[in-house]
Short mmCIF file of C-alpha atoms in Angstrom, two decimals:
data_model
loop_
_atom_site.label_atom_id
_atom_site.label_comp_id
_atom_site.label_asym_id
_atom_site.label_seq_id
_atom_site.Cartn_x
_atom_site.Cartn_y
_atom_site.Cartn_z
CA UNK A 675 67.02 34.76 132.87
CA UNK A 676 70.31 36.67 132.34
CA UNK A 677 71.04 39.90 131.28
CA UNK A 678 73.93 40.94 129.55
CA UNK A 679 75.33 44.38 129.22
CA UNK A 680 77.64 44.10 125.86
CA UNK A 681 77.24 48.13 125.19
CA UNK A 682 81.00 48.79 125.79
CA UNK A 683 80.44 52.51 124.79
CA UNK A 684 77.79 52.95 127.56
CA UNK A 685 77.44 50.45 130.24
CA UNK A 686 74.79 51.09 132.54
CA UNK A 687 73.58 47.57 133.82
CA UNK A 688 75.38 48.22 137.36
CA UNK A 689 73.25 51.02 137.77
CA UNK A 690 69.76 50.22 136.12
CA UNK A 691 69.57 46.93 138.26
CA UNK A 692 72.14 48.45 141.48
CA UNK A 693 74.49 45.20 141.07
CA UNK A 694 78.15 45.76 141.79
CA UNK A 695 80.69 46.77 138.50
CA UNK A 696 83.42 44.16 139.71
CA UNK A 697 83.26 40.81 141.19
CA UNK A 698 86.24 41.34 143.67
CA UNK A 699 88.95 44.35 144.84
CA UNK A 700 91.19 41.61 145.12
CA UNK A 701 90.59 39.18 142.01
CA UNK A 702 93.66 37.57 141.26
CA UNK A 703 94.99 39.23 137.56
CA UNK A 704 92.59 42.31 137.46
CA UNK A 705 93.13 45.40 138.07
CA UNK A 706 89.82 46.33 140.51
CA UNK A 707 88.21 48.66 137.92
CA UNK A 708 88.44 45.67 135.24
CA UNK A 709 87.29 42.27 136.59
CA UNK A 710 83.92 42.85 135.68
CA UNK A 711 81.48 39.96 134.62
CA UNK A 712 81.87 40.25 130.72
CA UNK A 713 85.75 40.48 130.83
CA UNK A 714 86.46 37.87 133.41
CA UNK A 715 84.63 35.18 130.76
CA UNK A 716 86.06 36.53 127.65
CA UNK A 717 89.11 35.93 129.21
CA UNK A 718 88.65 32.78 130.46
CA UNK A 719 87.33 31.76 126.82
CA UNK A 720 90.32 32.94 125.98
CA UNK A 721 92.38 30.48 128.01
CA UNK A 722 90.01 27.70 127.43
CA UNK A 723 89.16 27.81 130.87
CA UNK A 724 85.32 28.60 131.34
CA UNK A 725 83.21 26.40 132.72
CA UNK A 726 79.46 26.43 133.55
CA UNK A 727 80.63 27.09 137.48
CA UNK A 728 82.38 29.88 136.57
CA UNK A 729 79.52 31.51 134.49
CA UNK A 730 77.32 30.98 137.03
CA UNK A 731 79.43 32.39 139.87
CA UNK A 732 80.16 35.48 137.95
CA UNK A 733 76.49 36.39 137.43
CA UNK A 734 75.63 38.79 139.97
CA UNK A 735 71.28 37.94 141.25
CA UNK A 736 69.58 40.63 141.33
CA UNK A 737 68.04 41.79 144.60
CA UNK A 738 63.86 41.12 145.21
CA UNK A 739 64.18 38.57 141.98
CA UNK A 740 66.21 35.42 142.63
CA UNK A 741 65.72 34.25 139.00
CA UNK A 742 67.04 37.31 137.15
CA UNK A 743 71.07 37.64 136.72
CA UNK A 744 73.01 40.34 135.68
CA UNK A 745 76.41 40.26 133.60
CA UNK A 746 77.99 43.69 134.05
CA UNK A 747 79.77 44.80 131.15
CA UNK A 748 83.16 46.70 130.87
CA UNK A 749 83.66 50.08 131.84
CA UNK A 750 87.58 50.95 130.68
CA UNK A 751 87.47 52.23 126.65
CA UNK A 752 91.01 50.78 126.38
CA UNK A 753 89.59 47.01 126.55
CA UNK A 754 87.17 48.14 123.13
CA UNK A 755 89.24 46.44 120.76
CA UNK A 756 91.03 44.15 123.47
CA UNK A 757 88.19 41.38 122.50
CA UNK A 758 86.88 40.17 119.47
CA UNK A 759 83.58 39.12 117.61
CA UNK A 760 85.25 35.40 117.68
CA UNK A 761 85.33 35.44 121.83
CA UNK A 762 82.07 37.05 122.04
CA UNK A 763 80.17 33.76 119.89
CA UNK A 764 81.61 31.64 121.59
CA UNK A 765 81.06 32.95 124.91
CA UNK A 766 77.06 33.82 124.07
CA UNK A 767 77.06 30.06 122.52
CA UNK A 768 78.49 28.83 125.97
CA UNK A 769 76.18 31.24 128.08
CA UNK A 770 72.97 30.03 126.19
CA UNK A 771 73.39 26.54 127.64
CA UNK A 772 73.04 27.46 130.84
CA UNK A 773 69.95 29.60 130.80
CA UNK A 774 66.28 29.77 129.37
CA UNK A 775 66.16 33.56 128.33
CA UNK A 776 69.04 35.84 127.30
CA UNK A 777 68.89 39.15 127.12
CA UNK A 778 71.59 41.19 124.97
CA UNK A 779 72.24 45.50 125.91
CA UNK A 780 74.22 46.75 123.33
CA UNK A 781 74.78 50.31 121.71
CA UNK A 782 72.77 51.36 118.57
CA UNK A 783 76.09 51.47 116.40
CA UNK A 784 75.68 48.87 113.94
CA UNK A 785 79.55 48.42 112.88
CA UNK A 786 79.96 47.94 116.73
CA UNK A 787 81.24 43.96 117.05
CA UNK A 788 79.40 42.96 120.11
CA UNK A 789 76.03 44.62 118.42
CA UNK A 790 76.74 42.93 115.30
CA UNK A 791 77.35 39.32 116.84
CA UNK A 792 74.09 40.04 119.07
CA UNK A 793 72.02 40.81 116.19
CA UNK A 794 73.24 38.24 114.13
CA UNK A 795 72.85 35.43 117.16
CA UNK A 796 69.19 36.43 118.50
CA UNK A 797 65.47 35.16 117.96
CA UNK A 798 64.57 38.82 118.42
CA UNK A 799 65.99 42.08 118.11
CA UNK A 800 64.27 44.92 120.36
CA UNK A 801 64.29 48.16 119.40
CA UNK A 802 63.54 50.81 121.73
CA UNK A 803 62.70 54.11 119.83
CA UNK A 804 62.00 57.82 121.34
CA UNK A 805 61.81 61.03 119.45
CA UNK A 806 58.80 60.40 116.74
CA UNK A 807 59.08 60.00 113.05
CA UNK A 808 63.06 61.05 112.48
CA UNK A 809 64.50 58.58 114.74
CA UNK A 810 61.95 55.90 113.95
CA UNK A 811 62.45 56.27 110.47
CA UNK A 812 66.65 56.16 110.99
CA UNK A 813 66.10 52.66 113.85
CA UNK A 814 64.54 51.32 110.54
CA UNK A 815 67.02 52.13 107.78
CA UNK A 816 69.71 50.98 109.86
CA UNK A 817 67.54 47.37 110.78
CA UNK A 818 67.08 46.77 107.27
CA UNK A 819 70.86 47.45 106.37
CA UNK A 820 71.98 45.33 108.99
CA UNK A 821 69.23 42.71 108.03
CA UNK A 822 70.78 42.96 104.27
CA UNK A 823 74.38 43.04 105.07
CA UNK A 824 74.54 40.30 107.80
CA UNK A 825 71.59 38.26 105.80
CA UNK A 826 69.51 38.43 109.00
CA UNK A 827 65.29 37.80 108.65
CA UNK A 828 64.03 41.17 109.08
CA UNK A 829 61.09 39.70 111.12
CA UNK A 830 63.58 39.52 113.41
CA UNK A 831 63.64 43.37 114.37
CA UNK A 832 60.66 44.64 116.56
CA UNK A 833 60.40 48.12 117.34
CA UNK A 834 58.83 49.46 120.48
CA UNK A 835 58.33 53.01 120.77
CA UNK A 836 60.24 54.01 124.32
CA UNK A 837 59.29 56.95 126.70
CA UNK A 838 56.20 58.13 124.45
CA UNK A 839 53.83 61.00 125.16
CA UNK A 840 50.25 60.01 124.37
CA UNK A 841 49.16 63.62 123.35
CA UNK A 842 51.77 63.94 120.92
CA UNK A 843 52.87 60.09 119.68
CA UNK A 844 51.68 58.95 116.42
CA UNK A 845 49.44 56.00 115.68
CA UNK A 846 49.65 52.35 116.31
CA UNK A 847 48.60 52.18 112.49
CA UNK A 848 51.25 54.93 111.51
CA UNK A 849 54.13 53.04 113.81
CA UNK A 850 53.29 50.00 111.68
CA UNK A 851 53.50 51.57 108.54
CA UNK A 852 56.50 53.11 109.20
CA UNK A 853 58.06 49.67 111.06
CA UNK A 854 56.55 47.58 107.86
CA UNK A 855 54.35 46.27 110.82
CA UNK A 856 56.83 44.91 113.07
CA UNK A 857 55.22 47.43 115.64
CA UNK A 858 55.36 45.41 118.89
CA UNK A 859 53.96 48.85 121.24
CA UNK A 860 55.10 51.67 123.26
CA UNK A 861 56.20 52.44 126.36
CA UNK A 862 55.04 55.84 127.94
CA UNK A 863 56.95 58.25 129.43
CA UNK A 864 57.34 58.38 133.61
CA UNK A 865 58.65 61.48 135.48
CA UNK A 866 60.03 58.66 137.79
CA UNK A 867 61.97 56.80 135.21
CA UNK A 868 64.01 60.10 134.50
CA UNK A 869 64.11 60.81 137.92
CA UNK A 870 66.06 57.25 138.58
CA UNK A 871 68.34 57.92 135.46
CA UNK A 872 69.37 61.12 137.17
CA UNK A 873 69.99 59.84 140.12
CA UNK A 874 71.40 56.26 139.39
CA UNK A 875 68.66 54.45 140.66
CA UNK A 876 66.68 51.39 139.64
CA UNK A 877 63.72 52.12 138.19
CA UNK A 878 61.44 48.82 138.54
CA UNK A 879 60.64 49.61 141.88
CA UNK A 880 58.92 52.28 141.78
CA UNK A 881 57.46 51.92 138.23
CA UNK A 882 53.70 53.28 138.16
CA UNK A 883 51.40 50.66 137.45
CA UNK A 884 50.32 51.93 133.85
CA UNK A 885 53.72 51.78 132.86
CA UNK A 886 54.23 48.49 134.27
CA UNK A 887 51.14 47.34 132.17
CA UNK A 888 52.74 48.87 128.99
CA UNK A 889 55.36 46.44 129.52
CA UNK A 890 53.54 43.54 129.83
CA UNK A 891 51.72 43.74 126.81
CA UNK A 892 55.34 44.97 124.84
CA UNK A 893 56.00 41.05 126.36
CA UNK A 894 53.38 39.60 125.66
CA UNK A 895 53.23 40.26 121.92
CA UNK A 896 56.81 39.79 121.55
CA UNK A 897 56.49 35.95 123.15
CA UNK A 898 53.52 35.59 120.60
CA UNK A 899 56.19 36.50 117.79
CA UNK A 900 58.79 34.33 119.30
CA UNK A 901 56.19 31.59 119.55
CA UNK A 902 54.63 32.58 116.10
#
């Protein structure tokens, strides 16, 4: 399984799983701020150079899971329009040959390239929401614009209601109504979650074991939709 971080507004993936930013100081071409995972294979797409070897050694494993692998994304603004949609394709149509599961991070801006590619390109579009009705009812509007500008299958969207409080959260029958029933669950919200965002941290370790079972039914129904 690899995870990619594509959000180039707000990378994060080098702190939410505590993997470096860059590969090397001293990598031949880069400046040491920019030869990060995602720009060291757009540019070798690029130069028609990549190769399976070089996707592979540019993953960075994640520590206590040797079958995870993290792509850190780019952290300098200037490189925002440096790549296009085109590279991106190719490289996610390059990157899916070489593992089982994929997983895309990208911003919530839908006019955002690498969001638009990843939406366009994936069985299944996640969409963590938090802050009740307002911002469920905007992750929606903007899924089924996308879905009807890009002529995507709005099955494809699954919404997932992130960092709820179960005092004040609505419904499982309201979140479907207001999803069109493409509610896959929710997530509640952990006082150690937002204590590792503060901080930097990775969160998985110290996840409380309710949450942790939150998440594994959020999977679990969303490999039953995958599998249909």
């Amino acid at each position: 399984t690899l995870i990619i971080d594509a959000d180039r507004l707000f990378p994060s993936l080098d702190l939410l799983l505590e993997v470096r930013k860059t590969l090397s100081d001293s990598l031949e071409g880069y400046d040491s701020y920019q030869s990060t995972g995602l720009n060291v294979l757009l540019d070798a797409i690029r130069k028609n150079c990549l190769t399976s070897e070089k996707i592979l050694g540019t993953c960075a494993r994640i520590k206590g899971n040797q079958d995870l692998y993290a792509l850190t994304g780019s952290y300098n603004l200037n490189d925002y329009e440096y790549y296009d949609k085109d590279d991106f394709m190719k490289l996610l149509e390059r990157i899916d040959s070489c593992f089982e599961v994929v997983i895309m991070l990208v911003n919530a801006f839908i006019y955002d390239a690498f969001t638009a590619v990843s939406l366009l390109m994936s069985d299944k579009n996640l969409l963590p929401v938090s802050g009740g009705v307002l911002a469920l009812r905007s992750a929606a509007s903007s899924a089924a614009y996308v879905s009807e500008r890009q002529r995507i299958d709005r099955l494809k969207h699954q919404f997932v209601a992130f960092d709820s409080d179960e005092n004040h959260s609505l419904s499982s029958e309201d979140y479907d109504a207001l999803t069109g029933s493409r509610y896959l669950g929710s997530i509640p919200s952990s006082p150690k979650r937002g204590k590792a965002r503060r901080e930097g941290r990775m969160y998985g370790p110290m996840m409380d074991r309710s949450v942790a079972e939150a998440h594994e039914k959020v999977i679990l129904k969303l490999l039953h939709e995958i599998r249909g």
